[in-house]
Amino acid sequence: PMGLVSTSMRLLERRAALFSAVLLGAAQPPLPSRAALSGVPDTATADELAAAYAAGARADGGRGANTMIRKRAESGVQRVGSDSPVFKPGAILDGVRSADGSTVDVSFAYPKEWTVAGGPNLDVRDVRTSDSAYLLAAPLPSGQALDTLPRSFFAELLFRSDGKYGAYGGVDDFAIAESGVALLSSPSGGEQPYRRLSLRFDVLTYNQNTVRRRALVSATAAGGSVYVLVASCLGSRFKEAQPALASIQDSFRALAAPRRLRPGPEDKPA
């Protein structure tokens, strides 16, 4: 079965090579995920965790009272495998299912000191500052192209009621500060468009306080789906955090995975 083995190895080598330039620069493993407080979602910010602890929440198995219950934020991302999405320290590379049933390889880089969240979502964050980056996915609307998607498409996807930012109520003062399209080279030799957005919005926390956030977004279409990477921070931190968020935005790629070839007669065991 040497032919089948060599074919599989070539596919793996090609997949790794596609993203090697994007994922360079990370050098240390991410911090381990923190112990979850019972009833508090993994998407909670550092301030929310502190407030939850003060209200009586404790790590699973603890004695805290008055815990808050909210299920994990929905992202629309369906991971193909169950292995860790960490390709190398400070870099995500994973296969996800697209709307047409095919596999799309997604990748992005992030600061090596950030934590990778467990579970089905592709979500990384700095627990101390509340900076984060996470992937969203949704079917590309029929008859639409990436560069013609209206503002409402992104608003509905980012602020859905079962998502990360819309779970505690409506979003106020949503504005797109900048918008453009970048054409990036693809492994096939062509160019793939990526929609780039700079956003600001006010969200409600679990205790109904309003928090201003800023986000840099990169979105592209593959396999009949739109993949949206959101790198965000508190509004008060935007000047300081912008270089890191821009680096995450620039690193994002979503590419149709190469199709596996059916083994030929020469690949069958003797």
PDB file of C-alpha atoms in Angstrom:
ATOM      1  CA  PRO A   1       0.000   0.000   0.000  1.00  0.00           C
ATOM      2  CA  MET A   2       2.929   2.312  -0.519  1.00  0.00           C
ATOM      3  CA  GLY A   3       1.042   4.354  -3.122  1.00  0.00           C
ATOM      4  CA  LEU A   4      -1.826   5.063  -0.713  1.00  0.00           C
ATOM      5  CA  VAL A   5       0.595   5.970   2.061  1.00  0.00           C
ATOM      6  CA  SER A   6       2.546   8.322  -0.178  1.00  0.00           C
ATOM      7  CA  THR A   7      -0.679   9.954  -1.402  1.00  0.00           C
ATOM      8  CA  SER A   8      -1.822  10.542   2.185  1.00  0.00           C
ATOM      9  CA  MET A   9       1.586  11.947   3.113  1.00  0.00           C
ATOM     10  CA  ARG A  10       1.497  14.337   0.162  1.00  0.00           C
ATOM     11  CA  LEU A  11      -1.944  15.596   1.221  1.00  0.00           C
ATOM     12  CA  LEU A  12      -0.755  16.168   4.786  1.00  0.00           C
ATOM     13  CA  GLU A  13       2.408  17.926   3.622  1.00  0.00           C
ATOM     14  CA  ARG A  14       0.404  20.140   1.266  1.00  0.00           C
ATOM     15  CA  ARG A  15      -2.066  21.078   4.012  1.00  0.00           C
ATOM     16  CA  ALA A  16       0.733  22.071   6.374  1.00  0.00           C
ATOM     17  CA  ALA A  17       2.560  24.000   3.653  1.00  0.00           C
ATOM     18  CA  LEU A  18      -0.550  26.025   2.784  1.00  0.00           C
ATOM     19  CA  PHE A  19      -0.463  27.727   6.157  1.00  0.00           C
ATOM     20  CA  SER A  20       3.191  27.706   7.169  1.00  0.00           C
ATOM     21  CA  ALA A  21       3.786  31.319   6.130  1.00  0.00           C
ATOM     22  CA  VAL A  22       0.690  32.484   7.995  1.00  0.00           C
ATOM     23  CA  LEU A  23       1.505  30.626  11.184  1.00  0.00           C
ATOM     24  CA  LEU A  24       5.176  31.575  11.620  1.00  0.00           C
ATOM     25  CA  GLY A  25       6.307  33.548  14.615  1.00  0.00           C
ATOM     26  CA  ALA A  26       4.718  31.705  17.536  1.00  0.00           C
ATOM     27  CA  ALA A  27       7.255  30.119  19.853  1.00  0.00           C
ATOM     28  CA  GLN A  28       5.678  29.013  23.101  1.00  0.00           C
ATOM     29  CA  PRO A  29       2.661  26.861  23.916  1.00  0.00           C
ATOM     30  CA  PRO A  30      -0.585  28.594  24.895  1.00  0.00           C
ATOM     31  CA  LEU A  31      -1.520  28.779  28.524  1.00  0.00           C
ATOM     32  CA  PRO A  32      -3.746  25.946  29.693  1.00  0.00           C
ATOM     33  CA  SER A  33      -7.445  26.632  29.920  1.00  0.00           C
ATOM     34  CA  ARG A  34      -8.514  27.879  33.341  1.00  0.00           C
ATOM     35  CA  ALA A  35     -10.817  25.861  35.543  1.00  0.00           C
ATOM     36  CA  ALA A  36     -14.413  26.688  34.638  1.00  0.00           C
ATOM     37  CA  LEU A  37     -16.736  28.143  37.227  1.00  0.00           C
ATOM     38  CA  SER A  38     -19.881  26.098  37.580  1.00  0.00           C
ATOM     39  CA  GLY A  39     -22.663  27.582  35.471  1.00  0.00           C
ATOM     40  CA  VAL A  40     -20.423  30.312  33.975  1.00  0.00           C
ATOM     41  CA  PRO A  41     -19.796  30.059  30.212  1.00  0.00           C
ATOM     42  CA  ASP A  42     -16.299  29.653  28.767  1.00  0.00           C
ATOM     43  CA  THR A  43     -16.906  32.901  26.867  1.00  0.00           C
ATOM     44  CA  ALA A  44     -17.086  34.958  30.082  1.00  0.00           C
ATOM     45  CA  THR A  45     -14.614  37.825  30.293  1.00  0.00           C
ATOM     46  CA  ALA A  46     -12.165  38.288  33.158  1.00  0.00           C
ATOM     47  CA  ASP A  47     -14.455  40.886  34.757  1.00  0.00           C
ATOM     48  CA  GLU A  48     -17.450  38.560  34.446  1.00  0.00           C
ATOM     49  CA  LEU A  49     -15.510  35.722  36.043  1.00  0.00           C
ATOM     50  CA  ALA A  50     -14.504  37.915  38.965  1.00  0.00           C
ATOM     51  CA  ALA A  51     -18.071  39.080  39.455  1.00  0.00           C
ATOM     52  CA  ALA A  52     -19.373  35.513  39.194  1.00  0.00           C
ATOM     53  CA  TYR A  53     -16.901  34.337  41.823  1.00  0.00           C
ATOM     54  CA  ALA A  54     -17.909  37.172  44.136  1.00  0.00           C
ATOM     55  CA  ALA A  55     -21.548  36.136  43.647  1.00  0.00           C
ATOM     56  CA  GLY A  56     -20.756  32.609  44.806  1.00  0.00           C
ATOM     57  CA  ALA A  57     -19.772  30.698  41.686  1.00  0.00           C
ATOM     58  CA  ARG A  58     -17.008  28.132  42.144  1.00  0.00           C
ATOM     59  CA  ALA A  59     -15.187  25.603  40.006  1.00  0.00           C
ATOM     60  CA  ASP A  60     -17.263  22.535  39.181  1.00  0.00           C
ATOM     61  CA  GLY A  61     -17.568  20.488  42.351  1.00  0.00           C
ATOM     62  CA  GLY A  62     -17.210  23.566  44.584  1.00  0.00           C
ATOM     63  CA  ARG A  63     -19.725  24.979  47.051  1.00  0.00           C
ATOM     64  CA  GLY A  64     -20.537  28.317  45.447  1.00  0.00           C
ATOM     65  CA  ALA A  65     -24.133  29.465  45.376  1.00  0.00           C
ATOM     66  CA  ASN A  66     -26.139  31.681  43.034  1.00  0.00           C
ATOM     67  CA  THR A  67     -24.383  30.345  39.960  1.00  0.00           C
ATOM     68  CA  MET A  68     -25.393  31.722  36.581  1.00  0.00           C
ATOM     69  CA  ILE A  69     -26.405  29.306  33.839  1.00  0.00           C
ATOM     70  CA  ARG A  70     -25.887  30.015  30.174  1.00  0.00           C
ATOM     71  CA  LYS A  71     -25.038  27.444  27.561  1.00  0.00           C
ATOM     72  CA  ARG A  72     -21.970  27.763  25.393  1.00  0.00           C
ATOM     73  CA  ALA A  73     -22.191  30.442  22.722  1.00  0.00           C
ATOM     74  CA  GLU A  74     -23.202  29.162  19.299  1.00  0.00           C
ATOM     75  CA  SER A  75     -20.766  29.972  16.495  1.00  0.00           C
ATOM     76  CA  GLY A  76     -22.070  27.974  13.530  1.00  0.00           C
ATOM     77  CA  VAL A  77     -18.683  26.225  13.315  1.00  0.00           C
ATOM     78  CA  GLN A  78     -18.734  22.461  12.871  1.00  0.00           C
ATOM     79  CA  ARG A  79     -15.291  20.992  13.393  1.00  0.00           C
ATOM     80  CA  VAL A  80     -14.517  17.900  11.340  1.00  0.00           C
ATOM     81  CA  GLY A  81     -12.199  16.217  13.854  1.00  0.00           C
ATOM     82  CA  SER A  82     -11.819  16.027  17.607  1.00  0.00           C
ATOM     83  CA  ASP A  83      -8.060  16.624  17.831  1.00  0.00           C
ATOM     84  CA  SER A  84      -6.646  19.858  19.216  1.00  0.00           C
ATOM     85  CA  PRO A  85      -6.880  22.718  16.696  1.00  0.00           C
ATOM     86  CA  VAL A  86      -3.466  24.041  17.834  1.00  0.00           C
ATOM     87  CA  PHE A  87      -1.171  23.512  14.840  1.00  0.00           C
ATOM     88  CA  LYS A  88       1.830  24.988  16.635  1.00  0.00           C
ATOM     89  CA  PRO A  89       2.190  27.350  19.597  1.00  0.00           C
ATOM     90  CA  GLY A  90       0.212  30.516  18.856  1.00  0.00           C
ATOM     91  CA  ALA A  91      -1.440  29.141  15.723  1.00  0.00           C
ATOM     92  CA  ILE A  92      -4.779  27.490  14.936  1.00  0.00           C
ATOM     93  CA  LEU A  93      -5.228  25.124  11.984  1.00  0.00           C
ATOM     94  CA  ASP A  94      -8.383  23.046  11.776  1.00  0.00           C
ATOM     95  CA  GLY A  95     -10.818  21.496   9.329  1.00  0.00           C
ATOM     96  CA  VAL A  96     -14.460  22.588   9.477  1.00  0.00           C
ATOM     97  CA  ARG A  97     -17.568  21.460   7.620  1.00  0.00           C
ATOM     98  CA  SER A  98     -18.958  23.884   5.039  1.00  0.00           C
ATOM     99  CA  ALA A  99     -22.519  24.400   3.837  1.00  0.00           C
ATOM    100  CA  ASP A 100     -21.984  22.187   0.773  1.00  0.00           C
ATOM    101  CA  GLY A 101     -20.643  19.340   2.915  1.00  0.00           C
ATOM    102  CA  SER A 102     -16.994  19.761   1.973  1.00  0.00           C
ATOM    103  CA  THR A 103     -14.110  20.423   4.360  1.00  0.00           C
ATOM    104  CA  VAL A 104     -12.549  23.866   4.664  1.00  0.00           C
ATOM    105  CA  ASP A 105      -9.151  24.369   6.308  1.00  0.00           C
ATOM    106  CA  VAL A 106      -9.139  27.465   8.542  1.00  0.00           C
ATOM    107  CA  SER A 107      -6.105  29.013  10.191  1.00  0.00           C
ATOM    108  CA  PHE A 108      -5.079  32.080  12.140  1.00  0.00           C
ATOM    109  CA  ALA A 109      -2.273  33.175  14.426  1.00  0.00           C
ATOM    110  CA  TYR A 110      -2.710  34.704  17.897  1.00  0.00           C
ATOM    111  CA  PRO A 111      -0.478  35.927  20.761  1.00  0.00           C
ATOM    112  CA  LYS A 112       1.232  32.922  22.314  1.00  0.00           C
ATOM    113  CA  GLU A 113       0.232  33.897  25.850  1.00  0.00           C
ATOM    114  CA  TRP A 114      -3.484  33.647  25.068  1.00  0.00           C
ATOM    115  CA  THR A 115      -5.584  30.685  26.152  1.00  0.00           C
ATOM    116  CA  VAL A 116      -7.285  28.274  23.744  1.00  0.00           C
ATOM    117  CA  ALA A 117     -10.840  27.557  24.863  1.00  0.00           C
ATOM    118  CA  GLY A 118     -11.956  23.961  25.028  1.00  0.00           C
ATOM    119  CA  GLY A 119     -15.076  22.645  23.349  1.00  0.00           C
ATOM    120  CA  PRO A 120     -16.425  22.787  19.797  1.00  0.00           C
ATOM    121  CA  ASN A 121     -15.733  26.468  19.061  1.00  0.00           C
ATOM    122  CA  LEU A 122     -12.497  27.917  17.680  1.00  0.00           C
ATOM    123  CA  ASP A 123     -11.958  30.565  20.338  1.00  0.00           C
ATOM    124  CA  VAL A 124      -8.799  32.051  21.879  1.00  0.00           C
ATOM    125  CA  ARG A 125      -8.569  34.768  24.496  1.00  0.00           C
ATOM    126  CA  ASP A 126      -6.511  36.708  26.979  1.00  0.00           C
ATOM    127  CA  VAL A 127      -8.326  36.098  30.258  1.00  0.00           C
ATOM    128  CA  ARG A 128      -6.585  39.025  31.937  1.00  0.00           C
ATOM    129  CA  THR A 129      -7.527  41.747  29.433  1.00  0.00           C
ATOM    130  CA  SER A 130     -10.646  40.260  27.776  1.00  0.00           C
ATOM    131  CA  ASP A 131      -9.028  40.444  24.307  1.00  0.00           C
ATOM    132  CA  SER A 132     -10.202  37.549  22.146  1.00  0.00           C
ATOM    133  CA  ALA A 133     -10.522  36.053  18.693  1.00  0.00           C
ATOM    134  CA  TYR A 134     -13.091  33.526  17.551  1.00  0.00           C
ATOM    135  CA  LEU A 135     -14.506  32.059  14.369  1.00  0.00           C
ATOM    136  CA  LEU A 136     -18.094  32.306  13.132  1.00  0.00           C
ATOM    137  CA  ALA A 137     -19.648  30.480  10.189  1.00  0.00           C
ATOM    138  CA  ALA A 138     -22.906  30.830   8.257  1.00  0.00           C
ATOM    139  CA  PRO A 139     -24.206  29.766   4.837  1.00  0.00           C
ATOM    140  CA  LEU A 140     -23.582  32.264   2.053  1.00  0.00           C
ATOM    141  CA  PRO A 141     -27.020  33.677   1.175  1.00  0.00           C
ATOM    142  CA  SER A 142     -28.316  32.561  -2.205  1.00  0.00           C
ATOM    143  CA  GLY A 143     -27.508  34.997  -4.990  1.00  0.00           C
ATOM    144  CA  GLN A 144     -25.017  36.929  -2.844  1.00  0.00           C
ATOM    145  CA  ALA A 145     -21.269  37.385  -3.153  1.00  0.00           C
ATOM    146  CA  LEU A 146     -18.853  38.168  -0.338  1.00  0.00           C
ATOM    147  CA  ASP A 147     -18.301  41.765  -1.409  1.00  0.00           C
ATOM    148  CA  THR A 148     -22.045  42.479  -1.675  1.00  0.00           C
ATOM    149  CA  LEU A 149     -23.105  41.108   1.719  1.00  0.00           C
ATOM    150  CA  PRO A 150     -24.988  43.871   3.560  1.00  0.00           C
ATOM    151  CA  ARG A 151     -24.097  45.244   6.963  1.00  0.00           C
ATOM    152  CA  SER A 152     -27.123  43.422   8.392  1.00  0.00           C
ATOM    153  CA  PHE A 153     -25.581  40.027   7.551  1.00  0.00           C
ATOM    154  CA  PHE A 154     -22.587  40.686   9.797  1.00  0.00           C
ATOM    155  CA  ALA A 155     -24.679  42.322  12.522  1.00  0.00           C
ATOM    156  CA  GLU A 156     -27.068  39.369  12.712  1.00  0.00           C
ATOM    157  CA  LEU A 157     -24.218  36.865  12.746  1.00  0.00           C
ATOM    158  CA  LEU A 158     -22.142  38.662  15.400  1.00  0.00           C
ATOM    159  CA  PHE A 159     -25.014  39.569  17.697  1.00  0.00           C
ATOM    160  CA  ARG A 160     -27.355  36.580  17.499  1.00  0.00           C
ATOM    161  CA  SER A 161     -29.150  35.926  20.764  1.00  0.00           C
ATOM    162  CA  ASP A 162     -27.412  32.587  21.337  1.00  0.00           C
ATOM    163  CA  GLY A 163     -23.983  33.935  20.424  1.00  0.00           C
ATOM    164  CA  LYS A 164     -21.089  35.475  22.281  1.00  0.00           C
ATOM    165  CA  TYR A 165     -22.224  39.097  22.330  1.00  0.00           C
ATOM    166  CA  GLY A 166     -26.006  38.933  22.019  1.00  0.00           C
ATOM    167  CA  ALA A 167     -26.790  36.480  24.816  1.00  0.00           C
ATOM    168  CA  TYR A 168     -27.612  39.116  27.443  1.00  0.00           C
ATOM    169  CA  GLY A 169     -29.656  41.473  25.280  1.00  0.00           C
ATOM    170  CA  GLY A 170     -29.508  43.791  22.299  1.00  0.00           C
ATOM    171  CA  VAL A 171     -26.423  45.540  20.974  1.00  0.00           C
ATOM    172  CA  ASP A 172     -26.318  49.330  20.874  1.00  0.00           C
ATOM    173  CA  ASP A 173     -24.325  51.825  18.809  1.00  0.00           C
ATOM    174  CA  PHE A 174     -23.144  49.292  16.237  1.00  0.00           C
ATOM    175  CA  ALA A 175     -21.024  51.001  13.603  1.00  0.00           C
ATOM    176  CA  ILE A 176     -18.634  49.952  10.853  1.00  0.00           C
ATOM    177  CA  ALA A 177     -15.682  52.309  11.098  1.00  0.00           C
ATOM    178  CA  GLU A 178     -13.806  50.925   8.093  1.00  0.00           C
ATOM    179  CA  SER A 179     -14.604  48.469   5.322  1.00  0.00           C
ATOM    180  CA  GLY A 180     -12.655  47.051   2.413  1.00  0.00           C
ATOM    181  CA  VAL A 181     -11.741  43.931   0.431  1.00  0.00           C
ATOM    182  CA  ALA A 182      -8.265  42.389   0.287  1.00  0.00           C
ATOM    183  CA  LEU A 183      -7.339  39.971  -2.522  1.00  0.00           C
ATOM    184  CA  LEU A 184      -4.985  37.306  -1.189  1.00  0.00           C
ATOM    185  CA  SER A 185      -3.175  34.626  -3.154  1.00  0.00           C
ATOM    186  CA  SER A 186      -4.553  31.104  -2.872  1.00  0.00           C
ATOM    187  CA  PRO A 187      -2.641  27.824  -3.300  1.00  0.00           C
ATOM    188  CA  SER A 188      -4.397  27.265  -6.631  1.00  0.00           C
ATOM    189  CA  GLY A 189      -2.628  30.315  -8.003  1.00  0.00           C
ATOM    190  CA  GLY A 190      -5.671  32.576  -8.063  1.00  0.00           C
ATOM    191  CA  GLU A 191      -6.845  35.289  -5.696  1.00  0.00           C
ATOM    192  CA  GLN A 192      -9.383  34.912  -2.907  1.00  0.00           C
ATOM    193  CA  PRO A 193     -11.253  37.965  -1.552  1.00  0.00           C
ATOM    194  CA  TYR A 194     -11.327  38.690   2.174  1.00  0.00           C
ATOM    195  CA  ARG A 195     -13.735  41.289   3.504  1.00  0.00           C
ATOM    196  CA  ARG A 196     -12.047  43.453   6.165  1.00  0.00           C
ATOM    197  CA  LEU A 197     -14.120  45.409   8.696  1.00  0.00           C
ATOM    198  CA  SER A 198     -13.393  47.573  11.719  1.00  0.00           C
ATOM    199  CA  LEU A 199     -16.328  47.637  14.158  1.00  0.00           C
ATOM    200  CA  ARG A 200     -17.423  49.289  17.360  1.00  0.00           C
ATOM    201  CA  PHE A 201     -20.422  48.280  19.437  1.00  0.00           C
ATOM    202  CA  ASP A 202     -21.855  48.346  22.951  1.00  0.00           C
ATOM    203  CA  VAL A 203     -22.889  45.026  24.495  1.00  0.00           C
ATOM    204  CA  LEU A 204     -24.686  44.078  27.684  1.00  0.00           C
ATOM    205  CA  THR A 205     -22.949  41.869  30.251  1.00  0.00           C
ATOM    206  CA  TYR A 206     -24.735  39.334  32.450  1.00  0.00           C
ATOM    207  CA  ASN A 207     -25.489  42.066  35.061  1.00  0.00           C
ATOM    208  CA  GLN A 208     -26.868  44.412  32.366  1.00  0.00           C
ATOM    209  CA  ASN A 209     -23.895  46.761  32.361  1.00  0.00           C
ATOM    210  CA  THR A 210     -23.022  48.247  28.966  1.00  0.00           C
ATOM    211  CA  VAL A 211     -19.493  47.634  27.687  1.00  0.00           C
ATOM    212  CA  ARG A 212     -17.948  49.217  24.590  1.00  0.00           C
ATOM    213  CA  ARG A 213     -15.918  46.848  22.410  1.00  0.00           C
ATOM    214  CA  ARG A 214     -13.903  47.267  19.226  1.00  0.00           C
ATOM    215  CA  ALA A 215     -13.306  44.498  16.702  1.00  0.00           C
ATOM    216  CA  LEU A 216     -11.308  43.845  13.566  1.00  0.00           C
ATOM    217  CA  VAL A 217     -13.026  41.330  11.303  1.00  0.00           C
ATOM    218  CA  SER A 218     -11.851  39.238   8.370  1.00  0.00           C
ATOM    219  CA  ALA A 219     -14.414  37.287   6.334  1.00  0.00           C
ATOM    220  CA  THR A 220     -14.207  35.061   3.290  1.00  0.00           C
ATOM    221  CA  ALA A 221     -16.351  32.496   1.480  1.00  0.00           C
ATOM    222  CA  ALA A 222     -15.503  28.836   0.840  1.00  0.00           C
ATOM    223  CA  GLY A 223     -17.624  25.743   0.266  1.00  0.00           C
ATOM    224  CA  GLY A 224     -20.870  27.714   0.233  1.00  0.00           C
ATOM    225  CA  SER A 225     -20.200  29.200   3.693  1.00  0.00           C
ATOM    226  CA  VAL A 226     -18.987  32.535   4.984  1.00  0.00           C
ATOM    227  CA  TYR A 227     -16.248  32.290   7.605  1.00  0.00           C
ATOM    228  CA  VAL A 228     -15.792  35.308   9.848  1.00  0.00           C
ATOM    229  CA  LEU A 229     -12.888  35.757  12.256  1.00  0.00           C
ATOM    230  CA  VAL A 230     -13.587  38.367  14.945  1.00  0.00           C
ATOM    231  CA  ALA A 231     -10.624  39.775  16.902  1.00  0.00           C
ATOM    232  CA  SER A 232     -11.854  42.132  19.602  1.00  0.00           C
ATOM    233  CA  CYS A 233     -11.008  44.031  22.780  1.00  0.00           C
ATOM    234  CA  LEU A 234     -12.547  46.485  25.212  1.00  0.00           C
ATOM    235  CA  GLY A 235     -12.962  49.913  23.665  1.00  0.00           C
ATOM    236  CA  SER A 236     -10.626  51.445  26.229  1.00  0.00           C
ATOM    237  CA  ARG A 237      -7.854  49.080  25.096  1.00  0.00           C
ATOM    238  CA  PHE A 238      -8.186  49.495  21.346  1.00  0.00           C
ATOM    239  CA  LYS A 239      -5.171  51.757  20.835  1.00  0.00           C
ATOM    240  CA  GLU A 240      -2.943  49.364  22.762  1.00  0.00           C
ATOM    241  CA  ALA A 241      -4.430  46.139  21.397  1.00  0.00           C
ATOM    242  CA  GLN A 242      -4.879  47.188  17.756  1.00  0.00           C
ATOM    243  CA  PRO A 243      -1.510  45.875  16.477  1.00  0.00           C
ATOM    244  CA  ALA A 244      -2.177  42.400  17.873  1.00  0.00           C
ATOM    245  CA  LEU A 245      -5.760  42.401  16.588  1.00  0.00           C
ATOM    246  CA  ALA A 246      -4.606  43.529  13.138  1.00  0.00           C
ATOM    247  CA  SER A 247      -2.036  40.730  13.055  1.00  0.00           C
ATOM    248  CA  ILE A 248      -4.754  38.187  13.848  1.00  0.00           C
ATOM    249  CA  GLN A 249      -6.999  39.708  11.171  1.00  0.00           C
ATOM    250  CA  ASP A 250      -4.240  39.565   8.554  1.00  0.00           C
ATOM    251  CA  SER A 251      -3.321  35.958   9.373  1.00  0.00           C
ATOM    252  CA  PHE A 252      -6.776  34.480   8.813  1.00  0.00           C
ATOM    253  CA  ARG A 253      -7.212  32.019   5.958  1.00  0.00           C
ATOM    254  CA  ALA A 254     -10.097  29.713   5.004  1.00  0.00           C
ATOM    255  CA  LEU A 255      -9.388  27.433   2.045  1.00  0.00           C
ATOM    256  CA  ALA A 256     -11.193  24.496   0.505  1.00  0.00           C
ATOM    257  CA  ALA A 257      -9.284  21.398   1.584  1.00  0.00           C
ATOM    258  CA  PRO A 258      -7.810  19.228  -1.194  1.00  0.00           C
ATOM    259  CA  ARG A 259     -10.064  16.332  -2.050  1.00  0.00           C
ATOM    260  CA  ARG A 260      -8.776  12.884  -1.162  1.00  0.00           C
ATOM    261  CA  LEU A 261      -8.183  10.714  -4.212  1.00  0.00           C
ATOM    262  CA  ARG A 262      -9.703   7.247  -4.330  1.00  0.00           C
ATOM    263  CA  PRO A 263      -6.936   4.622  -4.170  1.00  0.00           C
ATOM    264  CA  GLY A 264      -6.145   3.032  -7.500  1.00  0.00           C
ATOM    265  CA  PRO A 265      -5.329  -0.632  -8.159  1.00  0.00           C
ATOM    266  CA  GLU A 266      -1.667   0.016  -7.415  1.00  0.00           C
ATOM    267  CA  ASP A 267      -2.607   1.249  -3.915  1.00  0.00           C
ATOM    268  CA  LYS A 268      -4.454  -1.927  -2.898  1.00  0.00           C
ATOM    269  CA  PRO A 269      -2.705  -4.387  -0.589  1.00  0.00           C
ATOM    270  CA  ALA A 270      -1.191  -7.368  -2.324  1.00  0.00           C
TER     271      ALA A 270
END
